[in-house]
Amino acid sequence: MGDTSLWRIFTSMHMDTQKNPDRPQKRSRTERPRNEVLNFAPEPWFPKFLMIYSDDASKSLNKLSPFIVARQLEQLIGKTYIAKKQKNGDVLVEIQTKQQSVALLSLKNIGEVTVSTTAHRTL
C-alpha cells in the first residue's frame, strides 16, 4: 500500500467521526436568541469620585486608624471601592454604583469624627 492510500483511509475514517451527530461537539458556540434586544441604555450619572473630609480641624482623619475608616466604609458601601488618603488628611473614595454614592453622601461621622462628603471637583 502506498502512502496516498493510507492517507485516504485515515481521512475517510476521520471525516466519519466528525459528522457523527451522536457525539457532542468539542466546542459549541453560544448564540443569543434572534429576538433578544440588547439594552445599551447608559447608566444615570452619579459622582464616582468622592472626597471625605473632617468638619472639625482639630479632629483630622489623619489621626484615625485606617482600620476604623476601612471598616466603616465596608459596612456602608461594601468592599467594591478604592480609598486613598490624601496629604491634607482627606480621603478620596472611588466607587462603582449609584447606591454607593448615595450612601457615602449621607455619611455623617467616622468613629467619633464628624465628616462631610462631596463629589470631587475635577475627577
GROMACS .gro file of N, CA and C in nm:
model
  369
    1MET      N    1   0.084  -0.119   0.000
    1MET     CA    2   0.000   0.000   0.000
    1MET      C    3   0.087   0.123   0.000
    2GLY      N    4   0.046   0.219  -0.076
    2GLY     CA    5   0.123   0.342  -0.083
    2GLY      C    6   0.079   0.439   0.025
    3ASP      N    7   0.157   0.545   0.038
    3ASP     CA    8   0.126   0.647   0.138
    3ASP      C    9  -0.006   0.717   0.109
    4THR      N   10  -0.039   0.734  -0.018
    4THR     CA   11  -0.162   0.806  -0.052
    4THR      C   12  -0.285   0.725  -0.015
    5SER      N   13  -0.279   0.593  -0.029
    5SER     CA   14  -0.395   0.512   0.007
    5SER      C   15  -0.415   0.511   0.159
    6LEU      N   16  -0.306   0.508   0.235
    6LEU     CA   17  -0.319   0.516   0.381
    6LEU      C   18  -0.379   0.650   0.422
    7TRP      N   19  -0.337   0.754   0.354
    7TRP     CA   20  -0.390   0.888   0.385
    7TRP      C   21  -0.539   0.895   0.356
    8ARG      N   22  -0.582   0.835   0.247
    8ARG     CA   23  -0.725   0.834   0.213
    8ARG      C   24  -0.805   0.758   0.318
    9ILE      N   25  -0.753   0.645   0.361
    9ILE     CA   26  -0.822   0.565   0.464
    9ILE      C   27  -0.831   0.645   0.593
   10PHE      N   28  -0.720   0.707   0.633
   10PHE     CA   29  -0.718   0.786   0.756
   10PHE      C   30  -0.816   0.903   0.749
   11THR      N   31  -0.814   0.975   0.638
   11THR     CA   32  -0.902   1.092   0.627
   11THR      C   33  -1.047   1.051   0.618
   12SER      N   34  -1.077   0.941   0.553
   12SER     CA   35  -1.216   0.898   0.545
   12SER      C   36  -1.266   0.853   0.682
   13MET      N   37  -1.181   0.786   0.760
   13MET     CA   38  -1.220   0.747   0.896
   13MET      C   39  -1.237   0.871   0.983
   14HIS      N   40  -1.147   0.965   0.968
   14HIS     CA   41  -1.151   1.087   1.048
   14HIS      C   42  -1.275   1.171   1.013
   15MET      N   43  -1.309   1.179   0.887
   15MET     CA   44  -1.424   1.257   0.844
   15MET      C   45  -1.554   1.195   0.894
   16ASP      N   46  -1.558   1.061   0.902
   16ASP     CA   47  -1.679   0.996   0.951
   16ASP      C   48  -1.704   1.028   1.097
   17THR      N   49  -1.600   1.039   1.177
   17THR     CA   50  -1.619   1.067   1.320
   17THR      C   51  -1.663   1.211   1.342
   18GLN      N   52  -1.625   1.302   1.254
   18GLN     CA   53  -1.665   1.441   1.271
   18GLN      C   54  -1.812   1.461   1.237
   19LYS      N   55  -1.864   1.383   1.146
   19LYS     CA   56  -2.001   1.400   1.103
   19LYS      C   57  -2.100   1.322   1.188
   20ASN      N   58  -2.055   1.248   1.285
   20ASN     CA   59  -2.141   1.166   1.369
   20ASN      C   60  -2.225   1.257   1.459
   21PRO      N   61  -2.357   1.261   1.442
   21PRO     CA   62  -2.440   1.352   1.522
   21PRO      C   63  -2.458   1.305   1.667
   22ASP      N   64  -2.427   1.178   1.697
   22ASP     CA   65  -2.445   1.129   1.833
   22ASP      C   66  -2.337   1.180   1.927
   23ARG      N   67  -2.226   1.219   1.872
   23ARG     CA   68  -2.114   1.264   1.954
   23ARG      C   69  -2.121   1.416   1.971
   24PRO      N   70  -2.111   1.467   2.093
   24PRO     CA   71  -2.117   1.613   2.112
   24PRO      C   72  -1.993   1.681   2.055
   25GLN      N   73  -2.012   1.803   2.012
   25GLN     CA   74  -1.900   1.878   1.959
   25GLN      C   75  -1.805   1.915   2.071
   26LYS      N   76  -1.678   1.932   2.035
   26LYS     CA   77  -1.580   1.970   2.135
   26LYS      C   78  -1.605   2.112   2.183
   27ARG      N   79  -1.633   2.199   2.092
   27ARG     CA   80  -1.663   2.338   2.127
   27ARG      C   81  -1.799   2.372   2.070
   28SER      N   82  -1.879   2.430   2.152
   28SER     CA   83  -2.008   2.473   2.100
   28SER      C   84  -2.015   2.625   2.105
   29ARG      N   85  -2.078   2.681   2.009
   29ARG     CA   86  -2.090   2.826   2.001
   29ARG      C   87  -2.221   2.867   2.067
   30THR      N   88  -2.212   2.956   2.162
   30THR     CA   89  -2.333   3.005   2.227
   30THR      C   90  -2.385   3.124   2.148
   31GLU      N   91  -2.509   3.118   2.119
   31GLU     CA   92  -2.571   3.226   2.044
   31GLU      C   93  -2.687   3.281   2.125
   32ARG      N   94  -2.707   3.409   2.112
   32ARG     CA   95  -2.822   3.468   2.179
   32ARG      C   96  -2.942   3.453   2.086
   33PRO      N   97  -3.060   3.445   2.141
   33PRO     CA   98  -3.179   3.434   2.056
   33PRO      C   99  -3.191   3.554   1.962
   34ARG      N  100  -3.241   3.530   1.844
   34ARG     CA  101  -3.251   3.636   1.744
   34ARG      C  102  -3.347   3.746   1.787
   35ASN      N  103  -3.446   3.714   1.867
   35ASN     CA  104  -3.543   3.815   1.907
   35ASN      C  105  -3.501   3.892   2.032
   36GLU      N  106  -3.386   3.860   2.088
   36GLU     CA  107  -3.338   3.931   2.207
   36GLU      C  108  -3.285   4.069   2.167
   37VAL      N  109  -3.328   4.169   2.240
   37VAL     CA  110  -3.285   4.306   2.213
   37VAL      C  111  -3.180   4.344   2.316
   38LEU      N  112  -3.068   4.395   2.269
   38LEU     CA  113  -2.962   4.438   2.360
   38LEU      C  114  -2.996   4.576   2.413
   39ASN      N  115  -2.974   4.596   2.542
   39ASN     CA  116  -3.003   4.725   2.604
   39ASN      C  117  -2.872   4.800   2.623
   40PHE      N  118  -2.855   4.906   2.548
   40PHE     CA  119  -2.736   4.987   2.560
   40PHE      C  120  -2.766   5.120   2.628
   41ALA      N  121  -2.869   5.123   2.710
   41ALA     CA  122  -2.904   5.247   2.779
   41ALA      C  123  -2.795   5.280   2.879
   42PRO      N  124  -2.745   5.401   2.878
   42PRO     CA  125  -2.639   5.437   2.973
   42PRO      C  126  -2.693   5.446   3.115
   43GLU      N  127  -2.606   5.413   3.209
   43GLU     CA  128  -2.643   5.423   3.350
   43GLU      C  129  -2.651   5.571   3.386
   44PRO      N  130  -2.750   5.608   3.468
   44PRO     CA  131  -2.761   5.750   3.505
   44PRO      C  132  -2.633   5.800   3.572
   45TRP      N  133  -2.604   5.927   3.553
   45TRP     CA  134  -2.480   5.984   3.604
   45TRP      C  135  -2.483   5.992   3.756
   46PHE      N  136  -2.371   5.965   3.817
   46PHE     CA  137  -2.350   5.984   3.960
   46PHE      C  138  -2.202   6.009   3.981
   47PRO      N  139  -2.166   6.079   4.089
   47PRO     CA  140  -2.024   6.105   4.113
   47PRO      C  141  -1.951   5.977   4.153
   48LYS      N  142  -1.847   5.942   4.080
   48LYS     CA  143  -1.771   5.819   4.107
   48LYS      C  144  -1.652   5.843   4.198
   49PHE      N  145  -1.611   5.967   4.212
   49PHE     CA  146  -1.501   6.003   4.300
   49PHE      C  147  -1.554   6.098   4.406
   50LEU      N  148  -1.545   6.058   4.531
   50LEU     CA  149  -1.597   6.138   4.641
   50LEU      C  150  -1.485   6.170   4.739
   51MET      N  151  -1.492   6.288   4.797
   51MET     CA  152  -1.395   6.331   4.898
   51MET      C  153  -1.464   6.330   5.034
   52ILE      N  154  -1.401   6.266   5.130
   52ILE     CA  155  -1.449   6.267   5.268
   52ILE      C  156  -1.350   6.351   5.347
   53TYR      N  157  -1.401   6.452   5.416
   53TYR     CA  158  -1.313   6.538   5.494
   53TYR      C  159  -1.376   6.568   5.629
   54SER      N  160  -1.291   6.600   5.726
   54SER     CA  161  -1.335   6.626   5.862
   54SER      C  162  -1.393   6.766   5.872
   55ASP      N  163  -1.504   6.780   5.945
   55ASP     CA  164  -1.563   6.912   5.968
   55ASP      C  165  -1.487   6.989   6.075
   56ASP      N  166  -1.428   6.916   6.168
   56ASP     CA  167  -1.355   6.979   6.279
   56ASP      C  168  -1.205   6.971   6.249
   57ALA      N  169  -1.139   7.085   6.243
   57ALA     CA  170  -0.995   7.088   6.210
   57ALA      C  171  -0.910   7.021   6.317
   58SER      N  172  -0.956   7.021   6.442
   58SER     CA  173  -0.877   6.959   6.549
   58SER      C  174  -0.885   6.806   6.545
   59LYS      N  175  -0.990   6.750   6.485
   59LYS     CA  176  -1.005   6.605   6.474
   59LYS      C  177  -0.992   6.566   6.327
   60SER      N  178  -0.872   6.552   6.281
   60SER     CA  179  -0.847   6.519   6.141
   60SER      C  180  -0.863   6.369   6.118
   61LEU      N  181  -0.892   6.333   5.994
   61LEU     CA  182  -0.900   6.191   5.959
   61LEU      C  183  -0.762   6.125   5.962
   62ASN      N  184  -0.655   6.206   5.960
   62ASN     CA  185  -0.519   6.153   5.973
   62ASN      C  186  -0.499   6.084   6.106
   63LYS      N  187  -0.566   6.133   6.208
   63LYS     CA  188  -0.548   6.078   6.343
   63LYS      C  189  -0.627   5.951   6.366
   64LEU      N  190  -0.721   5.920   6.278
   64LEU     CA  191  -0.799   5.797   6.291
   64LEU      C  192  -0.721   5.678   6.236
   65SER      N  193  -0.746   5.563   6.294
   65SER     CA  194  -0.685   5.440   6.244
   65SER      C  195  -0.742   5.408   6.105
   66PRO      N  196  -0.658   5.369   6.011
   66PRO     CA  197  -0.709   5.332   5.878
   66PRO      C  198  -0.803   5.212   5.884
   67PHE      N  199  -0.788   5.128   5.986
   67PHE     CA  200  -0.875   5.012   6.001
   67PHE      C  201  -1.016   5.055   6.038
   68ILE      N  202  -1.029   5.158   6.120
   68ILE     CA  203  -1.161   5.209   6.157
   68ILE      C  204  -1.229   5.269   6.034
   69VAL      N  205  -1.153   5.345   5.956
   69VAL     CA  206  -1.209   5.406   5.835
   69VAL      C  207  -1.252   5.297   5.737
   70ALA      N  208  -1.168   5.197   5.716
   70ALA     CA  209  -1.199   5.088   5.622
   70ALA      C  210  -1.321   5.009   5.669
   71ARG      N  211  -1.330   4.980   5.798
   71ARG     CA  212  -1.444   4.905   5.849
   71ARG      C  213  -1.573   4.984   5.831
   72GLN      N  214  -1.569   5.113   5.859
   72GLN     CA  215  -1.687   5.197   5.843
   72GLN      C  216  -1.732   5.202   5.696
   73LEU      N  217  -1.636   5.216   5.605
   73LEU     CA  218  -1.670   5.220   5.463
   73LEU      C  219  -1.724   5.086   5.414
   74GLU      N  220  -1.666   4.976   5.459
   74GLU     CA  221  -1.714   4.844   5.418
   74GLU      C  222  -1.855   4.818   5.468
   75GLN      N  223  -1.885   4.861   5.590
   75GLN     CA  224  -2.021   4.844   5.642
   75GLN      C  225  -2.121   4.927   5.563
   76LEU      N  226  -2.077   5.042   5.517
   76LEU     CA  227  -2.167   5.134   5.449
   76LEU      C  228  -2.186   5.101   5.301
   77ILE      N  229  -2.076   5.073   5.229
   77ILE     CA  230  -2.086   5.057   5.084
   77ILE      C  231  -2.035   4.922   5.032
   78GLY      N  232  -1.989   4.834   5.117
   78GLY     CA  233  -1.937   4.706   5.071
   78GLY      C  234  -1.788   4.714   5.041
   79LYS      N  235  -1.735   4.609   4.979
   79LYS     CA  236  -1.590   4.601   4.956
   79LYS      C  237  -1.546   4.648   4.818
   80THR      N  238  -1.638   4.691   4.736
   80THR     CA  239  -1.603   4.731   4.599
   80THR      C  240  -1.578   4.881   4.591
   81TYR      N  241  -1.472   4.925   4.653
   81TYR     CA  242  -1.434   5.065   4.648
   81TYR      C  243  -1.283   5.075   4.657
   82ILE      N  244  -1.230   5.191   4.621
   82ILE     CA  245  -1.087   5.218   4.636
   82ILE      C  246  -1.076   5.348   4.714
   83ALA      N  247  -1.006   5.344   4.826
   83ALA     CA  248  -0.990   5.464   4.910
   83ALA      C  249  -0.842   5.498   4.920
   84LYS      N  250  -0.813   5.627   4.910
   84LYS     CA  251  -0.675   5.674   4.923
   84LYS      C  252  -0.672   5.795   5.014
   85LYS      N  253  -0.579   5.791   5.109
   85LYS     CA  254  -0.562   5.905   5.199
   85LYS      C  255  -0.480   6.012   5.129
   86GLN      N  256  -0.526   6.135   5.137
   86GLN     CA  257  -0.457   6.248   5.077
   86GLN      C  258  -0.360   6.310   5.178
   87LYS      N  259  -0.270   6.392   5.130
   87LYS     CA  260  -0.170   6.454   5.219
   87LYS      C  261  -0.234   6.545   5.323
   88ASN      N  262  -0.343   6.609   5.286
   88ASN     CA  263  -0.407   6.701   5.380
   88ASN      C  264  -0.500   6.631   5.479
   89GLY      N  265  -0.511   6.500   5.474
   89GLY     CA  266  -0.592   6.426   5.569
   89GLY      C  267  -0.727   6.383   5.515
   90ASP      N  268  -0.766   6.433   5.399
   90ASP     CA  269  -0.892   6.392   5.339
   90ASP      C  270  -0.878   6.251   5.282
   91VAL      N  271  -0.993   6.189   5.252
   91VAL     CA  272  -0.993   6.055   5.194
   91VAL      C  273  -1.065   6.062   5.059
   92LEU      N  274  -0.997   6.017   4.954
   92LEU     CA  275  -1.056   6.009   4.821
   92LEU      C  276  -1.109   5.867   4.803
   93VAL      N  277  -1.238   5.856   4.768
   93VAL     CA  278  -1.301   5.725   4.752
   93VAL      C  279  -1.354   5.712   4.610
   94GLU      N  280  -1.313   5.604   4.543
   94GLU     CA  281  -1.367   5.573   4.410
   94GLU      C  282  -1.468   5.461   4.426
   95ILE      N  283  -1.589   5.483   4.374
   95ILE     CA  284  -1.697   5.386   4.391
   95ILE      C  285  -1.746   5.339   4.255
   96GLN      N  286  -1.835   5.238   4.256
   96GLN     CA  287  -1.881   5.176   4.131
   96GLN      C  288  -2.029   5.201   4.101
   97THR      N  289  -2.113   5.214   4.203
   97THR     CA  290  -2.258   5.220   4.178
   97THR      C  291  -2.320   5.346   4.237
   98LYS      N  292  -2.439   5.374   4.190
   98LYS     CA  293  -2.512   5.491   4.239
   98LYS      C  294  -2.553   5.471   4.384
   99GLN      N  295  -2.586   5.349   4.424
   99GLN     CA  296  -2.624   5.322   4.563
   99GLN      C  297  -2.508   5.354   4.658
  100GLN      N  298  -2.387   5.321   4.618
  100GLN     CA  299  -2.271   5.354   4.700
  100GLN      C  300  -2.256   5.505   4.710
  101SER      N  301  -2.279   5.575   4.601
  101SER     CA  302  -2.268   5.720   4.600
  101SER      C  303  -2.368   5.783   4.696
  102VAL      N  304  -2.491   5.739   4.690
  102VAL     CA  305  -2.595   5.792   4.779
  102VAL      C  306  -2.561   5.763   4.925
  103ALA      N  307  -2.513   5.642   4.953
  103ALA     CA  308  -2.478   5.605   5.090
  103ALA      C  309  -2.363   5.689   5.143
  104LEU      N  310  -2.260   5.711   5.061
  104LEU     CA  311  -2.145   5.790   5.107
  104LEU      C  312  -2.181   5.937   5.124
  105LEU      N  313  -2.265   5.990   5.038
  105LEU     CA  314  -2.304   6.130   5.051
  105LEU      C  315  -2.387   6.155   5.176
  106SER      N  316  -2.448   6.050   5.230
  106SER     CA  317  -2.525   6.066   5.354
  106SER      C  318  -2.441   6.036   5.479
  107LEU      N  319  -2.314   6.002   5.463
  107LEU     CA  320  -2.225   5.972   5.575
  107LEU      C  321  -2.204   6.097   5.661
  108LYS      N  322  -2.222   6.083   5.793
  108LYS     CA  323  -2.209   6.198   5.884
  108LYS      C  324  -2.089   6.187   5.978
  109ASN      N  325  -2.050   6.065   6.014
  109ASN     CA  326  -1.933   6.052   6.102
  109ASN      C  327  -1.863   5.918   6.080
  110ILE      N  328  -1.733   5.921   6.107
  110ILE     CA  329  -1.650   5.801   6.106
  110ILE      C  330  -1.586   5.795   6.243
  111GLY      N  331  -1.621   5.692   6.318
  111GLY     CA  332  -1.575   5.687   6.457
  111GLY      C  333  -1.638   5.802   6.532
  112GLU      N  334  -1.557   5.881   6.602
  112GLU     CA  335  -1.608   5.999   6.672
  112GLU      C  336  -1.581   6.128   6.596
  113VAL      N  337  -1.535   6.118   6.471
  113VAL     CA  338  -1.504   6.236   6.391
  113VAL      C  339  -1.624   6.267   6.299
  114THR      N  340  -1.671   6.391   6.306
  114THR     CA  341  -1.779   6.435   6.218
  114THR      C  342  -1.719   6.467   6.081
  115VAL      N  343  -1.779   6.409   5.976
  115VAL     CA  344  -1.725   6.425   5.842
  115VAL      C  345  -1.831   6.475   5.746
  116SER      N  346  -1.785   6.529   5.635
  116SER     CA  347  -1.871   6.567   5.523
  116SER      C  348  -1.818   6.498   5.398
  117THR      N  349  -1.909   6.469   5.307
  117THR     CA  350  -1.871   6.404   5.182
  117THR      C  351  -1.923   6.487   5.066
  118THR      N  352  -1.836   6.512   4.971
  118THR     CA  353  -1.875   6.584   4.850
  118THR      C  354  -1.814   6.515   4.729
  119ALA      N  355  -1.869   6.544   4.613
  119ALA     CA  356  -1.812   6.493   4.489
  119ALA      C  357  -1.680   6.565   4.464
  120HIS      N  358  -1.584   6.494   4.409
  120HIS     CA  359  -1.455   6.555   4.376
  120HIS      C  360  -1.477   6.661   4.268
  121ARG      N  361  -1.408   6.771   4.278
  121ARG     CA  362  -1.432   6.884   4.187
  121ARG      C  363  -1.387   6.859   4.044
  122THR      N  364  -1.281   6.782   4.025
  122THR     CA  365  -1.228   6.767   3.890
  122THR      C  366  -1.234   6.625   3.834
  123LEU      N  367  -1.244   6.525   3.916
  123LEU     CA  368  -1.245   6.387   3.865
  123LEU      C  369  -1.384   6.341   3.831
   0.00000   0.00000   0.00000
